[in-house]
mmCIF file of C-alpha atoms in Angstrom:
data_model
loop_
_atom_site.group_PDB
_atom_site.id
_atom_site.type_symbol
_atom_site.label_atom_id
_atom_site.label_comp_id
_atom_site.label_asym_id
_atom_site.label_seq_id
_atom_site.Cartn_x
_atom_site.Cartn_y
_atom_site.Cartn_z
ATOM 1 C CA MET V 1404 8.541 -6.115 65.419
ATOM 2 C CA LEU V 1405 11.094 -3.524 64.417
ATOM 3 C CA GLU V 1406 13.883 -5.943 65.282
ATOM 4 C CA LEU V 1407 12.326 -8.659 63.145
ATOM 5 C CA THR V 1408 11.972 -6.279 60.200
ATOM 6 C CA LEU V 1409 15.581 -5.152 60.563
ATOM 7 C CA PHE V 1410 16.693 -8.770 60.823
ATOM 8 C CA TYR V 1411 14.925 -9.711 57.596
ATOM 9 C CA ILE V 1412 16.346 -6.713 55.743
ATOM 10 C CA PHE V 1413 19.909 -7.460 56.873
ATOM 11 C CA ALA V 1414 19.560 -11.186 56.276
ATOM 12 C CA THR V 1415 18.222 -10.678 52.741
ATOM 13 C CA VAL V 1416 21.029 -8.273 51.863
ATOM 14 C CA ALA V 1417 23.614 -10.631 53.377
ATOM 15 C CA ILE V 1418 22.451 -13.719 51.506
ATOM 16 C CA VAL V 1419 21.824 -12.041 48.146
ATOM 17 C CA SER V 1420 25.206 -10.331 48.144
ATOM 18 C CA ALA V 1421 26.919 -13.522 49.359
ATOM 19 C CA ILE V 1422 25.475 -15.334 46.338
ATOM 20 C CA LEU V 1423 26.640 -12.484 44.121
ATOM 21 C CA VAL V 1424 30.147 -12.753 45.631
ATOM 22 C CA ILE V 1425 30.537 -16.275 44.333
ATOM 23 C CA ILE V 1426 28.887 -15.821 40.918
ATOM 24 C CA GLN V 1427 30.429 -12.537 39.793
ATOM 25 C CA LYS V 1428 33.053 -12.858 37.071
ATOM 26 C CA ASN V 1429 34.966 -9.729 37.998
ATOM 27 C CA VAL V 1430 36.896 -9.996 41.273
ATOM 28 C CA VAL V 1431 36.361 -6.295 42.015
ATOM 29 C CA HIS V 1432 32.601 -6.780 41.914
ATOM 30 C CA SER V 1433 32.989 -9.769 44.230
ATOM 31 C CA ALA V 1434 34.868 -7.558 46.680
ATOM 32 C CA VAL V 1435 32.138 -4.903 46.579
ATOM 33 C CA PHE V 1436 29.432 -7.462 47.273
ATOM 34 C CA LEU V 1437 31.570 -8.967 50.038
ATOM 35 C CA ALA V 1438 31.593 -5.500 51.622
ATOM 36 C CA ALA V 1439 27.784 -5.448 51.459
ATOM 37 C CA THR V 1440 27.632 -8.886 53.108
ATOM 38 C CA LEU V 1441 30.053 -7.921 55.879
ATOM 39 C CA LEU V 1442 28.224 -4.681 56.634
ATOM 40 C CA SER V 1443 24.870 -6.418 56.859
ATOM 41 C CA VAL V 1444 26.409 -9.062 59.128
ATOM 42 C CA ALA V 1445 27.470 -6.132 61.328
ATOM 43 C CA GLY V 1446 23.820 -5.073 61.311
ATOM 44 C CA ILE V 1447 22.833 -8.609 62.322
ATOM 45 C CA PHE V 1448 25.242 -8.292 65.272
ATOM 46 C CA LEU V 1449 23.461 -5.093 66.255
ATOM 47 C CA THR V 1450 20.108 -6.857 66.337
ATOM 48 C CA LEU V 1451 21.772 -9.398 68.662
ATOM 49 C CA HIS V 1452 22.802 -6.627 71.083
ATOM 50 C CA ALA V 1453 26.500 -7.204 70.408
ATOM 51 C CA GLU V 1454 27.408 -3.601 69.710
ATOM 52 C CA PHE V 1455 31.130 -4.016 70.337
ATOM 53 C CA LEU V 1456 31.341 -6.913 67.889
ATOM 54 C CA ALA V 1457 29.447 -4.878 65.275
ATOM 55 C CA GLY V 1458 32.062 -2.154 65.565
ATOM 56 C CA VAL V 1459 34.896 -4.673 65.391
ATOM 57 C CA GLN V 1460 33.274 -6.255 62.349
ATOM 58 C CA VAL V 1461 33.136 -2.942 60.498
ATOM 59 C CA ILE V 1462 36.637 -1.841 61.508
ATOM 60 C CA VAL V 1463 38.511 -5.135 61.108
ATOM 61 C CA TYR V 1464 36.633 -6.816 58.268
ATOM 62 C CA VAL V 1465 35.522 -3.922 56.094
ATOM 63 C CA GLY V 1466 38.308 -1.553 57.044
ATOM 64 C CA GLY V 1467 41.128 -4.084 57.200
ATOM 65 C CA ILE V 1468 40.633 -7.402 55.496
ATOM 66 C CA LEU V 1469 38.538 -6.123 52.615
ATOM 67 C CA VAL V 1470 40.932 -3.246 51.928
ATOM 68 C CA LEU V 1471 43.740 -5.815 51.853
ATOM 69 C CA PHE V 1472 41.758 -7.800 49.274
ATOM 70 C CA VAL V 1473 41.214 -4.701 47.155
ATOM 71 C CA PHE V 1474 44.935 -3.844 47.323
ATOM 72 C CA VAL V 1475 45.867 -7.320 46.143
ATOM 73 C CA ILE V 1476 43.272 -7.114 43.362
ATOM 74 C CA MET V 1477 44.782 -3.811 42.236
ATOM 75 C CA LEU V 1478 48.277 -5.298 42.328
ATOM 76 C CA ILE V 1479 47.653 -8.499 40.438
ATOM 77 C CA ALA V 1480 44.205 -8.428 38.807
ATOM 78 C CA LEU V 1481 44.389 -10.065 35.432
ATOM 79 C CA GLU V 1482 42.226 -8.892 32.553
ATOM 80 C CA ARG V 1483 42.789 -12.302 31.061
ATOM 81 C CA SER V 1484 41.077 -14.102 33.918
ATOM 82 C CA LEU V 1485 37.765 -12.473 32.953
ATOM 83 C CA PHE V 1486 37.662 -14.473 29.743
ATOM 84 C CA GLU V 1487 38.647 -17.793 31.235
ATOM 85 C CA ARG V 1488 36.353 -20.462 32.512
ATOM 86 C CA GLN V 1489 35.224 -19.378 35.966
ATOM 87 C CA TYR V 1490 34.268 -22.699 37.465
ATOM 88 C CA ASN V 1491 36.522 -25.700 37.848
ATOM 89 C CA ARG V 1492 36.161 -29.202 36.542
ATOM 90 C CA GLN V 1493 35.568 -31.057 39.797
ATOM 91 C CA TRP V 1494 31.894 -30.259 39.409
ATOM 92 C CA LEU V 1495 30.829 -33.774 40.379
ATOM 93 C CA ILE V 1496 32.348 -33.514 43.865
ATOM 94 C CA ALA V 1497 31.184 -29.927 44.165
ATOM 95 C CA LEU V 1498 27.666 -30.837 43.075
ATOM 96 C CA ALA V 1499 27.502 -33.764 45.502
ATOM 97 C CA THR V 1500 28.771 -31.736 48.471
ATOM 98 C CA ALA V 1501 26.693 -28.690 47.657
ATOM 99 C CA GLY V 1502 23.683 -30.944 47.072
ATOM 100 C CA ILE V 1503 24.061 -32.545 50.496
ATOM 101 C CA LEU V 1504 24.407 -29.133 52.123
ATOM 102 C CA ILE V 1505 21.422 -27.722 50.257
ATOM 103 C CA VAL V 1506 19.224 -30.726 51.123
ATOM 104 C CA GLU V 1507 20.273 -30.399 54.751
ATOM 105 C CA PHE V 1508 19.576 -26.695 54.692
ATOM 106 C CA GLY V 1509 16.219 -27.180 52.979
ATOM 107 C CA TRP V 1510 15.266 -29.741 55.598
ATOM 108 C CA ILE V 1511 16.122 -27.286 58.367
ATOM 109 C CA LEU V 1512 14.122 -24.600 56.599
ATOM 110 C CA PHE V 1513 11.214 -26.983 56.078
ATOM 111 C CA ARG V 1514 11.060 -28.056 59.688
ATOM 112 C CA GLY V 1515 11.694 -24.555 60.915
ATOM 113 C CA LYS V 1516 11.857 -24.127 64.633
ATOM 114 C CA ASP V 1517 11.551 -27.837 65.462
ATOM 115 C CA SER V 1518 14.890 -28.718 63.902
ATOM 116 C CA PHE V 1519 16.821 -27.076 66.727
ATOM 117 C CA VAL V 1520 16.917 -28.386 70.253
ATOM 118 C CA LEU V 1521 17.824 -25.270 72.160
ATOM 119 C CA PRO V 1522 18.040 -24.705 75.865
ATOM 120 C CA PRO V 1523 15.419 -22.226 77.051
ATOM 121 C CA ALA V 1524 16.397 -18.657 76.351
ATOM 122 C CA VAL V 1525 17.605 -16.625 79.280
ATOM 123 C CA ALA V 1526 15.539 -13.513 79.712
ATOM 124 C CA GLN V 1527 17.314 -10.270 79.038
ATOM 125 C CA THR V 1528 17.823 -8.168 82.087
ATOM 126 C CA ALA V 1529 17.861 -4.534 81.085
ATOM 127 C CA LEU V 1530 18.423 -2.861 84.385
ATOM 128 C CA PRO V 1531 18.943 0.880 84.339
ATOM 129 C CA GLY V 1532 22.370 0.595 85.911
ATOM 130 C CA ALA V 1533 23.469 -2.448 83.889
ATOM 131 C CA VAL V 1534 26.935 -2.403 82.323
ATOM 132 C CA GLY V 1535 27.219 -1.934 78.581
ATOM 133 C CA ASN V 1536 28.219 -4.544 76.071
ATOM 134 C CA SER V 1537 31.746 -3.184 75.561
ATOM 135 C CA GLN V 1538 32.363 -3.221 79.289
ATOM 136 C CA GLN V 1539 31.158 -6.819 79.585
ATOM 137 C CA VAL V 1540 33.370 -7.941 76.697
ATOM 138 C CA GLY V 1541 36.363 -6.050 78.045
ATOM 139 C CA THR V 1542 35.981 -7.459 81.532
ATOM 140 C CA ALA V 1543 35.682 -11.019 80.290
ATOM 141 C CA LEU V 1544 38.561 -10.571 77.855
ATOM 142 C CA TYR V 1545 40.996 -9.138 80.355
ATOM 143 C CA LEU V 1546 40.036 -11.220 83.365
ATOM 144 C CA ASN V 1547 39.017 -14.690 82.234
ATOM 145 C CA TYR V 1548 40.568 -14.856 78.772
ATOM 146 C CA LEU V 1549 43.853 -13.025 79.270
ATOM 147 C CA LEU V 1550 46.096 -15.884 78.108
ATOM 148 C CA PRO V 1551 44.160 -16.533 74.855
ATOM 149 C CA PHE V 1552 44.248 -12.790 74.263
ATOM 150 C CA GLU V 1553 48.051 -12.724 74.516
ATOM 151 C CA ILE V 1554 48.332 -15.809 72.313
ATOM 152 C CA ALA V 1555 46.167 -14.048 69.731
ATOM 153 C CA SER V 1556 48.591 -11.123 69.725
ATOM 154 C CA ILE V 1557 51.482 -13.520 69.105
ATOM 155 C CA LEU V 1558 49.474 -15.074 66.274
ATOM 156 C CA LEU V 1559 49.023 -11.651 64.700
ATOM 157 C CA LEU V 1560 52.738 -10.935 65.024
ATOM 158 C CA VAL V 1561 53.582 -14.217 63.308
ATOM 159 C CA ALA V 1562 51.051 -13.412 60.578
ATOM 160 C CA ILE V 1563 52.625 -9.999 59.966
ATOM 161 C CA VAL V 1564 56.122 -11.481 59.725
ATOM 162 C CA GLY V 1565 54.858 -14.299 57.510
ATOM 163 C CA ALA V 1566 53.051 -11.956 55.147
ATOM 164 C CA VAL V 1567 56.106 -9.722 54.809
ATOM 165 C CA VAL V 1568 58.424 -12.671 54.187
ATOM 166 C CA LEU V 1569 56.062 -14.208 51.632
ATOM 167 C CA ALA V 1570 55.402 -11.044 49.679
ATOM 168 C CA LYS V 1571 58.784 -9.320 49.780
ATOM 169 C CA ARG V 1572 60.870 -8.845 46.707
ATOM 170 C CA LYS V 1573 63.949 -10.993 46.389
ATOM 171 C CA THR V 1574 67.087 -8.972 47.023
ATOM 172 C CA GLN V 1575 70.216 -9.033 44.918
ATOM 173 C CA ALA V 1576 72.147 -11.064 47.477
ATOM 174 C CA GLU V 1577 69.710 -13.953 47.236
ATOM 175 C CA MET U 119 13.139 -10.011 69.949
ATOM 176 C CA VAL U 120 14.074 -12.303 67.083
ATOM 177 C CA ALA U 121 14.054 -16.016 67.893
ATOM 178 C CA THR U 122 17.449 -17.724 67.847
ATOM 179 C CA HIS U 123 16.634 -20.212 65.111
ATOM 180 C CA HIS U 124 16.302 -17.373 62.603
ATOM 181 C CA TYR U 125 19.971 -16.613 63.140
ATOM 182 C CA LEU U 126 20.957 -20.275 62.915
ATOM 183 C CA ILE U 127 19.202 -20.641 59.560
ATOM 184 C CA LEU U 128 20.852 -17.461 58.269
ATOM 185 C CA ALA U 129 24.265 -18.749 59.366
ATOM 186 C CA ALA U 130 23.629 -22.127 57.717
ATOM 187 C CA ALA U 131 22.721 -20.387 54.462
ATOM 188 C CA LEU U 132 25.835 -18.199 54.516
ATOM 189 C CA PHE U 133 28.036 -21.204 55.313
ATOM 190 C CA THR U 134 26.495 -23.198 52.446
ATOM 191 C CA ILE U 135 27.140 -20.354 50.023
ATOM 192 C CA GLY U 136 30.750 -20.176 51.226
ATOM 193 C CA VAL U 137 31.298 -23.908 50.758
ATOM 194 C CA ILE U 138 29.846 -23.801 47.245
ATOM 195 C CA GLY U 139 32.125 -20.877 46.424
ATOM 196 C CA VAL U 140 35.235 -22.692 47.650
ATOM 197 C CA LEU U 141 34.357 -25.865 45.764
ATOM 198 C CA THR U 142 33.344 -24.393 42.432
ATOM 199 C CA ARG U 143 35.327 -21.238 41.733
ATOM 200 C CA ARG U 144 38.776 -21.263 40.148
ATOM 201 C CA ASN U 145 39.915 -17.764 41.061
ATOM 202 C CA ILE U 146 41.932 -17.948 44.270
ATOM 203 C CA LEU U 147 40.818 -14.511 45.469
ATOM 204 C CA VAL U 148 37.169 -15.520 45.280
ATOM 205 C CA ILE U 149 38.018 -18.693 47.204
ATOM 206 C CA LEU U 150 39.597 -16.617 49.989
ATOM 207 C CA MET U 151 36.495 -14.404 50.038
ATOM 208 C CA SER U 152 34.298 -17.491 50.371
ATOM 209 C CA ILE U 153 36.358 -18.561 53.378
ATOM 210 C CA GLU U 154 35.660 -15.163 54.923
ATOM 211 C CA LEU U 155 31.951 -15.759 54.298
ATOM 212 C CA MET U 156 32.126 -19.055 56.185
ATOM 213 C CA MET U 157 33.909 -17.417 59.126
ATOM 214 C CA ASN U 158 31.157 -14.812 59.247
ATOM 215 C CA ALA U 159 28.551 -17.552 59.400
ATOM 216 C CA VAL U 160 30.365 -19.082 62.375
ATOM 217 C CA ASN U 161 30.482 -15.685 64.079
ATOM 218 C CA ILE U 162 26.741 -15.228 63.637
ATOM 219 C CA ASN U 163 26.171 -18.601 65.313
ATOM 220 C CA LEU U 164 28.482 -17.761 68.222
ATOM 221 C CA ILE U 165 26.869 -14.411 68.876
ATOM 222 C CA ALA U 166 23.345 -15.779 68.469
ATOM 223 C CA PHE U 167 24.055 -18.276 71.235
ATOM 224 C CA SER U 168 25.752 -15.599 73.295
ATOM 225 C CA ASN U 169 22.504 -13.642 73.080
ATOM 226 C CA HIS U 170 20.401 -16.739 73.650
ATOM 227 C CA LEU U 171 22.166 -17.724 76.868
ATOM 228 C CA GLN U 172 22.983 -14.161 77.937
ATOM 229 C CA GLN U 173 26.655 -15.026 78.357
ATOM 230 C CA VAL U 174 29.442 -12.949 76.931
ATOM 231 C CA THR U 175 31.725 -15.942 76.194
ATOM 232 C CA GLY U 176 30.398 -16.367 72.656
ATOM 233 C CA GLN U 177 31.376 -12.820 71.816
ATOM 234 C CA ILE U 178 34.908 -13.434 73.120
ATOM 235 C CA PHE U 179 35.139 -16.458 70.828
ATOM 236 C CA ALA U 180 33.898 -14.339 67.934
ATOM 237 C CA ILE U 181 36.683 -11.829 68.625
ATOM 238 C CA PHE U 182 39.246 -14.633 68.393
ATOM 239 C CA VAL U 183 37.664 -15.887 65.171
ATOM 240 C CA ILE U 184 37.973 -12.378 63.713
ATOM 241 C CA THR U 185 41.635 -12.280 64.816
ATOM 242 C CA VAL U 186 42.348 -15.581 63.111
ATOM 243 C CA ALA U 187 40.482 -14.388 60.003
ATOM 244 C CA ALA U 188 42.675 -11.301 59.838
ATOM 245 C CA ALA U 189 45.846 -13.396 60.192
ATOM 246 C CA GLU U 190 44.565 -15.853 57.597
ATOM 247 C CA ALA U 191 43.766 -13.077 55.131
ATOM 248 C CA ALA U 192 47.215 -11.486 55.549
ATOM 249 C CA VAL U 193 49.116 -14.745 55.072
ATOM 250 C CA GLY U 194 46.759 -15.987 52.337
ATOM 251 C CA LEU U 195 47.087 -12.832 50.288
ATOM 252 C CA GLY U 196 50.864 -12.932 50.791
ATOM 253 C CA ILE U 197 50.827 -16.441 49.348
ATOM 254 C CA VAL U 198 48.652 -15.241 46.454
ATOM 255 C CA ILE U 199 51.160 -12.492 45.620
ATOM 256 C CA ALA U 200 54.129 -14.878 45.851
ATOM 257 C CA MET U 201 52.250 -17.374 43.674
ATOM 258 C CA PHE U 202 51.422 -14.699 41.141
ATOM 259 C CA LYS U 203 55.074 -13.670 40.911
ATOM 260 C CA ASN U 204 56.035 -17.253 40.101
ATOM 261 C CA LYS U 205 53.242 -18.420 37.828
ATOM 262 C CA GLU U 206 51.495 -15.253 36.568
ATOM 263 C CA THR U 207 48.116 -16.755 37.248
ATOM 264 C CA MET U 208 45.280 -16.651 39.755
ATOM 265 C CA ASN U 209 43.767 -19.871 38.496
ATOM 266 C CA ILE U 210 44.049 -22.689 41.027
ATOM 267 C CA ASN U 211 44.040 -25.362 38.311
ATOM 268 C CA GLU U 212 47.409 -24.127 37.073
ATOM 269 C CA ILE U 213 48.984 -24.449 40.524
ATOM 270 C CA ASP U 214 49.562 -28.171 40.183
ATOM 271 C CA LEU U 215 53.200 -28.642 41.153
ATOM 272 C CA MET U 216 52.315 -30.936 44.065
ATOM 273 C CA LYS U 217 49.484 -32.668 42.260
ATOM 274 C CA TRP U 218 49.864 -36.393 42.029
#
């Protein structure tokens, strides 16, 4: 019961602040509400017993990506953009796509549990000597998924180099 | 214990909000934030199924999704800064050099 209550609290905060992210005029306010969404998604991860992922979510998303967003907003935020039109003119396509998604979503919500064909849930085994979540993730990551892990590090290196090259000031020689 | 379909519905709602944000907003920073919202929805799905099947693979996938999101944010914001230096705008309608 406690888990269900926590889930509903986190889910409500996540969805309300996600809606606020996309309707706020000021980009700074959008960033603040994005932080609220990301933190409540971390809470959702906790209710799913993925403690390591909850920590990664807080550290990488809120501590890394969101801070990067806020830095860029500080660097280039335009006062002028507050007074411009906020929504673009392809509203027909947007309305059609969003309408399809909303109808689909409403149908799922209407049918509730029956709309998903899930395999039977595996019972949780909470043995006293069971390994923790971080240990499970670490073992799987370093034993079975070592190559993808290394490729991910190369991807991050390429991203760092790309970001520096894209954002650097042009030197005199160029 | 919360049933898995609760999480799936939450993820569908977050993904829908992200798609609407990408399609309707004109500010490129808000569009990037909406993409982050969609990636979060995918992560919720992956971890919900990881919990449902009691396998840790979904969490590994979520870690890779977070890695790609970090790379995407770094490169995307680099592009935003480069774009801003050239055109002095954050409005995607004014970035129409390659528009037919």
